[in-house]
Short mmCIF file of C-alpha atoms and ligand atoms in Angstrom, two decimals:
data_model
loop_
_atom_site.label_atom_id
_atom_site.label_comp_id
_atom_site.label_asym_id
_atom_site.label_seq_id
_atom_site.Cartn_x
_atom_site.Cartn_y
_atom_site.Cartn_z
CA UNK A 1 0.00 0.00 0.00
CA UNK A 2 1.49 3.23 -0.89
CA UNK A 3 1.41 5.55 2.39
CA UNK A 4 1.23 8.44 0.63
CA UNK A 5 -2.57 7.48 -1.32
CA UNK A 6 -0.81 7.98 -4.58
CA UNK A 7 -3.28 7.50 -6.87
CA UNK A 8 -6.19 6.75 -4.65
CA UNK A 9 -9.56 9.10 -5.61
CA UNK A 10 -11.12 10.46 -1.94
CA UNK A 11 -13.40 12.87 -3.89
CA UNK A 12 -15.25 14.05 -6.40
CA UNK A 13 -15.03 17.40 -7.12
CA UNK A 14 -16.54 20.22 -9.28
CA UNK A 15 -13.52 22.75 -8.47
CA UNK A 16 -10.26 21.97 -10.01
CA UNK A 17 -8.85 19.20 -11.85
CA UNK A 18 -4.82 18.51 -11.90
CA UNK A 19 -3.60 17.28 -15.10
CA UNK A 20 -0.22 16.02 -13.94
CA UNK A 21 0.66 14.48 -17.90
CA UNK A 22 -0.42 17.31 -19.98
CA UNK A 23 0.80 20.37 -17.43
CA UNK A 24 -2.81 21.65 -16.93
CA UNK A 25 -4.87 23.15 -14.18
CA UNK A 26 -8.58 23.79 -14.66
CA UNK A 27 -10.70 25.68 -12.37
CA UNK A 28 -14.11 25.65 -12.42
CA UNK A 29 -14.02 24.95 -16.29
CA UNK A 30 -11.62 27.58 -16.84
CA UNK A 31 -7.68 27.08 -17.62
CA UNK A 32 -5.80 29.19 -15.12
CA UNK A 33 -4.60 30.81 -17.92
CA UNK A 34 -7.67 32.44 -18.29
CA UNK A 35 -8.04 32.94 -14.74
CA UNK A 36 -4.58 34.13 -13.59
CA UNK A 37 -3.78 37.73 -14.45
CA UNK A 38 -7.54 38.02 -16.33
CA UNK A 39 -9.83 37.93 -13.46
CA UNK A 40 -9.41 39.58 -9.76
CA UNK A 41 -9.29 37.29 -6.65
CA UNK A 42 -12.79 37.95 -5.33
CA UNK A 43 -14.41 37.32 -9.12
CA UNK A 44 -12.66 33.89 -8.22
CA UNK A 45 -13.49 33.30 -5.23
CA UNK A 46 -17.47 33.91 -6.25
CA UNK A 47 -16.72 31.34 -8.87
CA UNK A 48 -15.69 28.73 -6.58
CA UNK A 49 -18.14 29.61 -3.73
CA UNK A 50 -20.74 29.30 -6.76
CA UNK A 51 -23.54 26.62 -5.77
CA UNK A 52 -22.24 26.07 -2.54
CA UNK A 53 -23.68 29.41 -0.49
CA UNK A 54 -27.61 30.41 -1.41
CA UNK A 55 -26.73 34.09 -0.48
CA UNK A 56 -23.66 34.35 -3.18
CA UNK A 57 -24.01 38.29 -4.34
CA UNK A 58 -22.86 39.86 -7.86
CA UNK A 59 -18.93 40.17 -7.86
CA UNK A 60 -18.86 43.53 -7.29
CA UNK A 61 -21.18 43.07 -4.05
CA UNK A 62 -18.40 40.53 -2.74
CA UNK A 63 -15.57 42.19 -3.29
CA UNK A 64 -17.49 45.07 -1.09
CA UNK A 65 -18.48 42.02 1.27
CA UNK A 66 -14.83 40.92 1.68
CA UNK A 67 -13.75 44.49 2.44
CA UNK A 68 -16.60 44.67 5.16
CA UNK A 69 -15.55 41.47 6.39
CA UNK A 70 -11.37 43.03 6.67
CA UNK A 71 -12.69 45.46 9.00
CA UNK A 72 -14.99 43.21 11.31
CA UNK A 73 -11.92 40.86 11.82
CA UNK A 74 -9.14 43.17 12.26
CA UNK A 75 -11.91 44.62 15.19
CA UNK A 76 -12.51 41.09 16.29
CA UNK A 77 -8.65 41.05 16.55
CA UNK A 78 -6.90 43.59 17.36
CA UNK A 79 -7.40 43.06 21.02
CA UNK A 80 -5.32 40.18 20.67
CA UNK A 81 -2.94 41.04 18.77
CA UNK A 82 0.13 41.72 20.68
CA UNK A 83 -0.24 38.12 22.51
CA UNK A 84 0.02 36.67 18.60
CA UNK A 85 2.98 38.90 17.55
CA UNK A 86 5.71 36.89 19.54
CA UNK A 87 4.36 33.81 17.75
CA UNK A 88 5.80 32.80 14.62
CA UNK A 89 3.89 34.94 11.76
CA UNK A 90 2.04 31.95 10.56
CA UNK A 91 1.23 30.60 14.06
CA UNK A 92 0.05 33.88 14.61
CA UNK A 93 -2.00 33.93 11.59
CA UNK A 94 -3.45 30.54 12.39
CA UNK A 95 -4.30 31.33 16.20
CA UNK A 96 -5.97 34.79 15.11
CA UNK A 97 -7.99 32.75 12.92
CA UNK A 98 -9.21 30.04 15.43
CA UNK A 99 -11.15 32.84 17.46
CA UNK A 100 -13.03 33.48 14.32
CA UNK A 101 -17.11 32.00 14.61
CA UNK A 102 -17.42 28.41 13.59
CA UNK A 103 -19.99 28.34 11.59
CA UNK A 104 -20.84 27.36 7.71
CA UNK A 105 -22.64 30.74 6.70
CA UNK A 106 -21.46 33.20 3.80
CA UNK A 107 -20.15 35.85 6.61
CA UNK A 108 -17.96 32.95 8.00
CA UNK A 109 -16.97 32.10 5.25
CA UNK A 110 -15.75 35.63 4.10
CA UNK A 111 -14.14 36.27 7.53
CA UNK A 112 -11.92 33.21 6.94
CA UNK A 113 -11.21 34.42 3.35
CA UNK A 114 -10.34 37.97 5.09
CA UNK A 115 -8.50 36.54 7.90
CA UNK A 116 -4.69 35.40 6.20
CA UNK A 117 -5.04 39.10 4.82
CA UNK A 118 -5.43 41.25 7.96
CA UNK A 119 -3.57 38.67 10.35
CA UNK A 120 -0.37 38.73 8.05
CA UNK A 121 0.47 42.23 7.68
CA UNK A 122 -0.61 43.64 11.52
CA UNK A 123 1.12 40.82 12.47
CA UNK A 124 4.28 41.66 10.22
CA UNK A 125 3.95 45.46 11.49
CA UNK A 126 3.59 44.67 15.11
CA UNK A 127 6.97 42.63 14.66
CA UNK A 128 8.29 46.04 13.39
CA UNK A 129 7.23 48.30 15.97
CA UNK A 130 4.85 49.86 14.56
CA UNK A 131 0.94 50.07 14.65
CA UNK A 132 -0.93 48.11 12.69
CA UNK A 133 -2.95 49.74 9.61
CA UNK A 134 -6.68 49.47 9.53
CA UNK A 135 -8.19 48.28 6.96
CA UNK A 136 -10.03 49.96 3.98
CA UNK A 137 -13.33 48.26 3.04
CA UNK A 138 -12.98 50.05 -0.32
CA UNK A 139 -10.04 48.82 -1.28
CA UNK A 140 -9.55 45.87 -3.39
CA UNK A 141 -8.36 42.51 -1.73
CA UNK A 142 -4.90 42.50 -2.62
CA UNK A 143 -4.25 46.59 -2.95
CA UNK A 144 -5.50 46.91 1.00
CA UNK A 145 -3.26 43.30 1.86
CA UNK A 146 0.10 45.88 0.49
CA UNK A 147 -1.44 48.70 2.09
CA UNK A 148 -1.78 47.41 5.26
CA UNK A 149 1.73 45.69 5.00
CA UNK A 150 3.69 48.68 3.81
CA UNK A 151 1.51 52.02 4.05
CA UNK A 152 1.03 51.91 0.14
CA UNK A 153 -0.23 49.45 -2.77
CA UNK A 154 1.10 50.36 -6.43
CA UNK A 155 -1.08 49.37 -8.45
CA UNK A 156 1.44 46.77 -10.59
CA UNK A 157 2.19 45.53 -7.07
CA UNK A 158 -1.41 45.09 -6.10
CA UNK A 159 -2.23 43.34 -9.84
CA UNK A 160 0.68 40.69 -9.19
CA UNK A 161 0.08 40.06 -5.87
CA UNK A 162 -3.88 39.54 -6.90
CA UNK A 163 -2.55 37.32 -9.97
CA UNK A 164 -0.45 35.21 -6.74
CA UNK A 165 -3.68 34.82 -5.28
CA UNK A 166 -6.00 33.82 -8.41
CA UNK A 167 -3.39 31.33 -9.40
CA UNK A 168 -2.94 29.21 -5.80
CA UNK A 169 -6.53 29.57 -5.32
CA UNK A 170 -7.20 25.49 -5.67
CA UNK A 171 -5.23 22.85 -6.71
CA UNK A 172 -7.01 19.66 -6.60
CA UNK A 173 -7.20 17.01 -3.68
CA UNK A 174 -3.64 18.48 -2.76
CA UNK A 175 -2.62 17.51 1.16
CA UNK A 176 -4.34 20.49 2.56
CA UNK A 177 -7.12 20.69 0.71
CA UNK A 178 -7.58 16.47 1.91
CA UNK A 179 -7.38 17.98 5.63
CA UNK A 180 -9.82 20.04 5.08
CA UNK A 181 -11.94 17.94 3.63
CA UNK A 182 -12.03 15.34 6.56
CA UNK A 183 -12.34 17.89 8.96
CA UNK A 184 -15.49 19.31 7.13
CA UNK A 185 -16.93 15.95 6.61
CA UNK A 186 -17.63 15.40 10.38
CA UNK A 187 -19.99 18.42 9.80
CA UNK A 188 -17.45 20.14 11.74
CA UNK A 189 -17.97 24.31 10.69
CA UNK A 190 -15.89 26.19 8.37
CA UNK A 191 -13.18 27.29 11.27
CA UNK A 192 -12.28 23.62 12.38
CA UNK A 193 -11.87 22.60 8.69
CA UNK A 194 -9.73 25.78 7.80
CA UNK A 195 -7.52 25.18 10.89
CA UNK A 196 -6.97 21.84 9.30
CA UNK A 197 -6.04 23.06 5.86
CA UNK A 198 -3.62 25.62 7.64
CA UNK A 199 -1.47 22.88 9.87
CA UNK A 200 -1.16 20.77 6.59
CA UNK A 201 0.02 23.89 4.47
CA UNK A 202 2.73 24.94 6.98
CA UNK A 203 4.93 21.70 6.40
CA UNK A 204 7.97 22.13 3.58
CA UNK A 205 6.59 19.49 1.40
CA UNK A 206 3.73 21.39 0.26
CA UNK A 207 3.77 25.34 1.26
CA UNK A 208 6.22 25.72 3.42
CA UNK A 209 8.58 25.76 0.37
CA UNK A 210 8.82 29.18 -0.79
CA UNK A 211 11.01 30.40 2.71
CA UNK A 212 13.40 28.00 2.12
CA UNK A 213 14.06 28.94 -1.58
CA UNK A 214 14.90 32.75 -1.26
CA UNK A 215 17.27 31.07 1.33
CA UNK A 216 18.59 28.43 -1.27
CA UNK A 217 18.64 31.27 -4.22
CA UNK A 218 20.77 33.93 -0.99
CA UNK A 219 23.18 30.71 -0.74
CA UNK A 220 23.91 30.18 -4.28
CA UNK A 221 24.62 34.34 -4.97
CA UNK A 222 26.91 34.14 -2.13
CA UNK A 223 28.72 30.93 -3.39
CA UNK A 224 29.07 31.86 -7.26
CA UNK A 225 28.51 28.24 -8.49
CA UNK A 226 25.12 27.05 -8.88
CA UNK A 227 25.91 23.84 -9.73
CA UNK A 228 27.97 22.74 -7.53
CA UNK A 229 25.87 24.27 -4.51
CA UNK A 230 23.31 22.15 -5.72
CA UNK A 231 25.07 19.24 -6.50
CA UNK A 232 26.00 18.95 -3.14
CA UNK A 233 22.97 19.62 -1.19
CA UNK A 234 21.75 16.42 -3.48
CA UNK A 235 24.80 14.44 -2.32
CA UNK A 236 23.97 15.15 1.32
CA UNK A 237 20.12 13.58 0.50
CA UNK A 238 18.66 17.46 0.56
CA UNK A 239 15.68 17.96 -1.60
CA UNK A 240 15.87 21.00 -3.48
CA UNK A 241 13.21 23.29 -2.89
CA UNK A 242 10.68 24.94 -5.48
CA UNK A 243 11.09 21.54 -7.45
CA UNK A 244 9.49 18.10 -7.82
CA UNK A 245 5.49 17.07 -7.05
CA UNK A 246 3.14 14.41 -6.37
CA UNK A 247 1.31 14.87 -9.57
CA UNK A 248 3.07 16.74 -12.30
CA UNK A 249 5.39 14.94 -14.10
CA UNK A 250 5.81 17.92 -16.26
CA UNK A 251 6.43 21.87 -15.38
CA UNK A 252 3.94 22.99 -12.96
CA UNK A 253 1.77 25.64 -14.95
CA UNK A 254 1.81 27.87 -11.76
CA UNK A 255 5.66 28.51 -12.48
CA UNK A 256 5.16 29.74 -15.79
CA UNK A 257 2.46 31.88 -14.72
CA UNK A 258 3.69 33.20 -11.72
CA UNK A 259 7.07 33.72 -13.69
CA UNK A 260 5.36 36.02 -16.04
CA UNK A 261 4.02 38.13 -13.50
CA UNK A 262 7.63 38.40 -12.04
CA UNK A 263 9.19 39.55 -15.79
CA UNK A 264 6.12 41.79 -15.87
CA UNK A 265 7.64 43.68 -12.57
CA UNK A 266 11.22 42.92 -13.73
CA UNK A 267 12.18 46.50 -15.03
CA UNK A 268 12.19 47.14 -11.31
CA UNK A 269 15.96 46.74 -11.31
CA UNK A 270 15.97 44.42 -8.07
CA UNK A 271 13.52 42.58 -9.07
CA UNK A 272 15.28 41.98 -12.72
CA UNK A 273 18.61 40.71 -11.13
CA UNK A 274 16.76 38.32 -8.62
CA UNK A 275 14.95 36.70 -11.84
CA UNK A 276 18.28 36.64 -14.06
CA UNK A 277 20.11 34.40 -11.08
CA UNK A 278 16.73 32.46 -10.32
CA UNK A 279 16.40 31.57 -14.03
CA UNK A 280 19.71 30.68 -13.56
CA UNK A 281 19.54 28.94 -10.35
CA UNK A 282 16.45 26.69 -12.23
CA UNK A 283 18.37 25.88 -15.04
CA UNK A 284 21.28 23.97 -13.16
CA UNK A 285 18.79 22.60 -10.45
CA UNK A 286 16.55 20.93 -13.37
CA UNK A 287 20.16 19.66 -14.48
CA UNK A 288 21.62 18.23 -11.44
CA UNK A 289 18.03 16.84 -10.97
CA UNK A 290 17.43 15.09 -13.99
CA UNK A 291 21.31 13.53 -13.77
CA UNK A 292 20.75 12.13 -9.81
CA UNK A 293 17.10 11.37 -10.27
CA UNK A 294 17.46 9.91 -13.44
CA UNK A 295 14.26 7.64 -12.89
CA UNK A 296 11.88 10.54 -11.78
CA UNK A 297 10.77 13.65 -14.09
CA UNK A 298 11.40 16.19 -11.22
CA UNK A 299 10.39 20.10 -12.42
CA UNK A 300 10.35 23.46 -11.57
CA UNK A 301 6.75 23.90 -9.19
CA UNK A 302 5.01 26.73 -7.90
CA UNK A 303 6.92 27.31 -5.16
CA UNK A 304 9.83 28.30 -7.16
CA UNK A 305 8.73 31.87 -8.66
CA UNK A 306 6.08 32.07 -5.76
CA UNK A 307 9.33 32.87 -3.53
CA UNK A 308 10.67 35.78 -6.12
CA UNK A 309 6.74 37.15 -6.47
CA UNK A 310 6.78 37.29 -2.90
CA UNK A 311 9.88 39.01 -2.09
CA UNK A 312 9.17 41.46 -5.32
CA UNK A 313 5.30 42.56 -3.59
CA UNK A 314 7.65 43.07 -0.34
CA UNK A 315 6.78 40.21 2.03
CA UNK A 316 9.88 38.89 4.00
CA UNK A 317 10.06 35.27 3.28
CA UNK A 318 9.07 34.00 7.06
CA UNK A 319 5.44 35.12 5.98
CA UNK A 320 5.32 33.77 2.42
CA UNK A 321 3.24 30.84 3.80
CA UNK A 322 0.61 32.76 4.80
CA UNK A 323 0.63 34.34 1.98
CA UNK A 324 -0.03 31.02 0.51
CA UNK A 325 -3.04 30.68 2.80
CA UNK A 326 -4.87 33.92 2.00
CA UNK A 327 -4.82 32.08 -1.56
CA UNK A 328 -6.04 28.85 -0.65
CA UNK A 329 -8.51 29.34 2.10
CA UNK A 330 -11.06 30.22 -1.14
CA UNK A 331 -10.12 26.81 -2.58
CA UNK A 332 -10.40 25.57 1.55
CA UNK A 333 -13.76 26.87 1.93
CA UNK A 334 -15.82 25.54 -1.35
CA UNK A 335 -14.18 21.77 -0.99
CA UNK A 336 -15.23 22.29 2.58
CA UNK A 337 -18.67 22.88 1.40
CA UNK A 338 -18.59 20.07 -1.18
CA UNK A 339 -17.43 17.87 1.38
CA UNK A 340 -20.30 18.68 4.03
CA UNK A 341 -23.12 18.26 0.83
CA UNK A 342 -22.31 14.88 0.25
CA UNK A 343 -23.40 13.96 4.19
CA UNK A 344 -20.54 10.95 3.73
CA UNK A 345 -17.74 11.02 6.60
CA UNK A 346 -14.24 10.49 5.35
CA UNK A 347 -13.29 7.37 7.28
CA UNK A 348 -10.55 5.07 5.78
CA UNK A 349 -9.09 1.64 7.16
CA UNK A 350 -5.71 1.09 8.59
CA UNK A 351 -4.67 -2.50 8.36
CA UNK A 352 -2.93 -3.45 11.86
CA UNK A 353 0.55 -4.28 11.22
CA UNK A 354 1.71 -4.25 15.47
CA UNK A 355 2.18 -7.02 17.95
CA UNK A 356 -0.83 -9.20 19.31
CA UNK A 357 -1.88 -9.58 22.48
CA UNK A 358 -1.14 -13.17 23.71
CA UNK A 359 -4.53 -15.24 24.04
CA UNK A 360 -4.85 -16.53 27.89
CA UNK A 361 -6.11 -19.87 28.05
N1 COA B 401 14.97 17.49 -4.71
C1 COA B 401 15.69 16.36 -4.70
N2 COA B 401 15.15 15.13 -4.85
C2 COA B 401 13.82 15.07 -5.02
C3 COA B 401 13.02 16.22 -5.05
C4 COA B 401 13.65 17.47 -4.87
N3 COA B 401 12.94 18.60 -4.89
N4 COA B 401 11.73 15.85 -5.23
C5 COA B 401 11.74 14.51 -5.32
N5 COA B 401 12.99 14.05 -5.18
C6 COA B 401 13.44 12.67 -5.25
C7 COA B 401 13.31 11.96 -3.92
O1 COA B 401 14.43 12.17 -3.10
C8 COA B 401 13.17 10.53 -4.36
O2 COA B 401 14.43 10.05 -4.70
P1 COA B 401 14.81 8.51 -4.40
O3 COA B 401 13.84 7.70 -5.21
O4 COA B 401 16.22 8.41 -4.86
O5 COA B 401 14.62 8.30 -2.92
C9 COA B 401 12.35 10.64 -5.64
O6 COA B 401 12.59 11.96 -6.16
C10 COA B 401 10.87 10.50 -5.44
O7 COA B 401 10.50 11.28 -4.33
P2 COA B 401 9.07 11.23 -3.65
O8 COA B 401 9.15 11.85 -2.30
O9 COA B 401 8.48 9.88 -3.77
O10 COA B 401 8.29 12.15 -4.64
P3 COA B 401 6.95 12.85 -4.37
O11 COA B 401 6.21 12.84 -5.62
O12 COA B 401 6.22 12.32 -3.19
O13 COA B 401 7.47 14.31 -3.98
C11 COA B 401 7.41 16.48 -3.20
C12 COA B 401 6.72 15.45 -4.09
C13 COA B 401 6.78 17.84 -3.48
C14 COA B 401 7.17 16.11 -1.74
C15 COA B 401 8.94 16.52 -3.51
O14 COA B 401 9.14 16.72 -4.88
C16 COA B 401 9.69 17.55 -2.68
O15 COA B 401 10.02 17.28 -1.53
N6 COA B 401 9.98 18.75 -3.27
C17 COA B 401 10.69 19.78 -2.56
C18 COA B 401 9.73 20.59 -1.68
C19 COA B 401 8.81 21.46 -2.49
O16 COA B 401 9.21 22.13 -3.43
N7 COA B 401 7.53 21.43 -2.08
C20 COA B 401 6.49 22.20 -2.73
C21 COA B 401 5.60 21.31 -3.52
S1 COA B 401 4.45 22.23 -4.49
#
């Protein structure tokens, strides 16, 4: 039995398929191509939530909604705010979040998707010094996430970190999204099964990645030789991060379109440099990788030019995970609500591989 359910079906979804062969992502019948980049965050996260909430507004009513729903948690939360701030920034994030109501309404849900946004940068700014900014209600999603993290949102800034968010919306039965799912399917509200999603995301096999390769990318510019940075890490049984996955056996599509949204800020002349040495950096690491892994296709993944959109938007790269999150909870929240239509609890068999008691006569 393969521990890791490799190529076991748990659900069946409406949301996204993962087309690990062909290097495709749909969403909702749409290719993230048309998605990422095309359509704002909150149009997307009406077109998951579609079918699944009776109250769903126009898109322009939920994007107001979600700014409403900034302000009532940064209220709910701002009492407890410098308790969080010694707390890692995505433990922080993921306590703030517990407090929120537990229930499986629209409002929950749109606190939850407002949560990873307000938590992230108060938390950030607290860690700074300084007070945390309220929240506009006006603003769009990802504008009011820069303005609250750095006192202003360009509006290039604001459209790539919105693209971020479109494109890591949903991805599948990925491990989170699973955690969720069993979570929800105890009929356990929107909270619990969010929590769930959040402790699976943290780990550095899934998004927990992105941290790790600004460090990597830091490393190799200090060294001078890609290669043989990389070649080494491999000989002491490191995995390089921002490359392989479960499913694709090709490029991830994320990279490409994340990448484009990084060349798009790239005559910011930081921002330029960073992608010349991480094109660089991706080039020898798909080398190395394909001569010691010579049985496995392992390629570039999201997490790879998630790290450099990241750092370009100006998040440090302790709080790209929750970055992550205030992406995925959309994707979080609608399998959540799949899960709780169907009425089936997720309850698998373990086969009992330990010692047995001795029978007494
Ligand atoms: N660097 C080095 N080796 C890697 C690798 C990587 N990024 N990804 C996979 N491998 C190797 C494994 O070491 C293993 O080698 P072995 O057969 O010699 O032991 C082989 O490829 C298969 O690994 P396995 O763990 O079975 O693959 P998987 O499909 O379960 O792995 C990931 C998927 C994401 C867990 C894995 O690719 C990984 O750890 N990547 C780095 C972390 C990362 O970028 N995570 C974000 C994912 S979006």
């Amino acid at each position: 039995m393969a521990n890791g359910l490799d190529d076991v079906v748990a659900a069946e979804t409406v949301l996204s398929d993962v087309d690990g062969v062909g290097g495709h992502l749909t969403i909702r019948g749409h290719s993230l191509m048309e998605l990422a980049g095309r359509r704002r965050y909150a149009q997307v996260v009406r077109l998951l939530f579609d079918g699944f909430f009776d109250d769903l507004p126009s898109d322009a009513e939920l994007e107001k909604a979600i700014g409403k729903a900034r302000v009532e948690v940064f209220d709910r939360v701002q009492p407890m705010l410098a308790q969080l701030a010694p707390l890692d920034i995505y433990s922080g994030m993921r306590a703030g979040m517990a407090v929120l109501p537990d229930g499986d309404s629209l409002a929950d849900a749109l606190r939850l998707i407002a949560a990873p946004a307000v938590l992230t940068p108060a938390l950030l700014q607290l860690g700074r010094g300084e007070t945390p900014v309220v929240p506009d209600e006006k603003a769009d999603h990802a504008g009011d996430m820069l303005r609250m993290l750095s006192g202003t949102a360009s509006p290039a800034l604001a459209k790539a970190l919105d693209s971020y968010l479109v494109t890591v919306c949903d991805h599948g039965l990925n491990a989170s999204t699973f955690a969720t799912r069993v979570v929800a399917s105890t009929q356990a509200g929107l909270t619990s099964a969010i929590l769930a999603g959040l402790g699976a995301l943290k780990g550095p096999l899934h998004g927990g990645a992105p941290g790790p390769v600004i460090e990597m990318l830091d490393a190799i510019e200090a060294s001078g030789d890609a290669t043989a940075w990389l070649r080494k890490e491999i000989a002491h049984g490191e995995r390089i991060m921002g490359f392989g996955h479960r499913v694709y056996r090709v490029r991830d599509p994320r990279a490409d379109a994340l990448k484009t949204v990084v060349r798009q800020l790239g005559s910011r002349s930081e921002t330029g440099s960073r992608l010349a040495l991480a094109e660089t950096v991706e080039q020898a690491a798909l080398e190395v990788l394909r001569i010691a892994k010579p049985q496995r296709s392992i390629q570039t993944n999201v997490e790879f030019y998630t790290a450099l959109l990241l750092e370009a938007v100006g998040f440090p790269k302790e709080a790209f995970s929750n970055v992550f999150a205030a992406g995925r909870v959309a994707g979080w929240i609608a399998h959540a609500r799949e899960q709780q239509a169907t009425g089936r609890l997720i309850r698998p068999q373990s086969r009992y591989v330990g010692p047995v008691p001795d029978l007494v006569a």
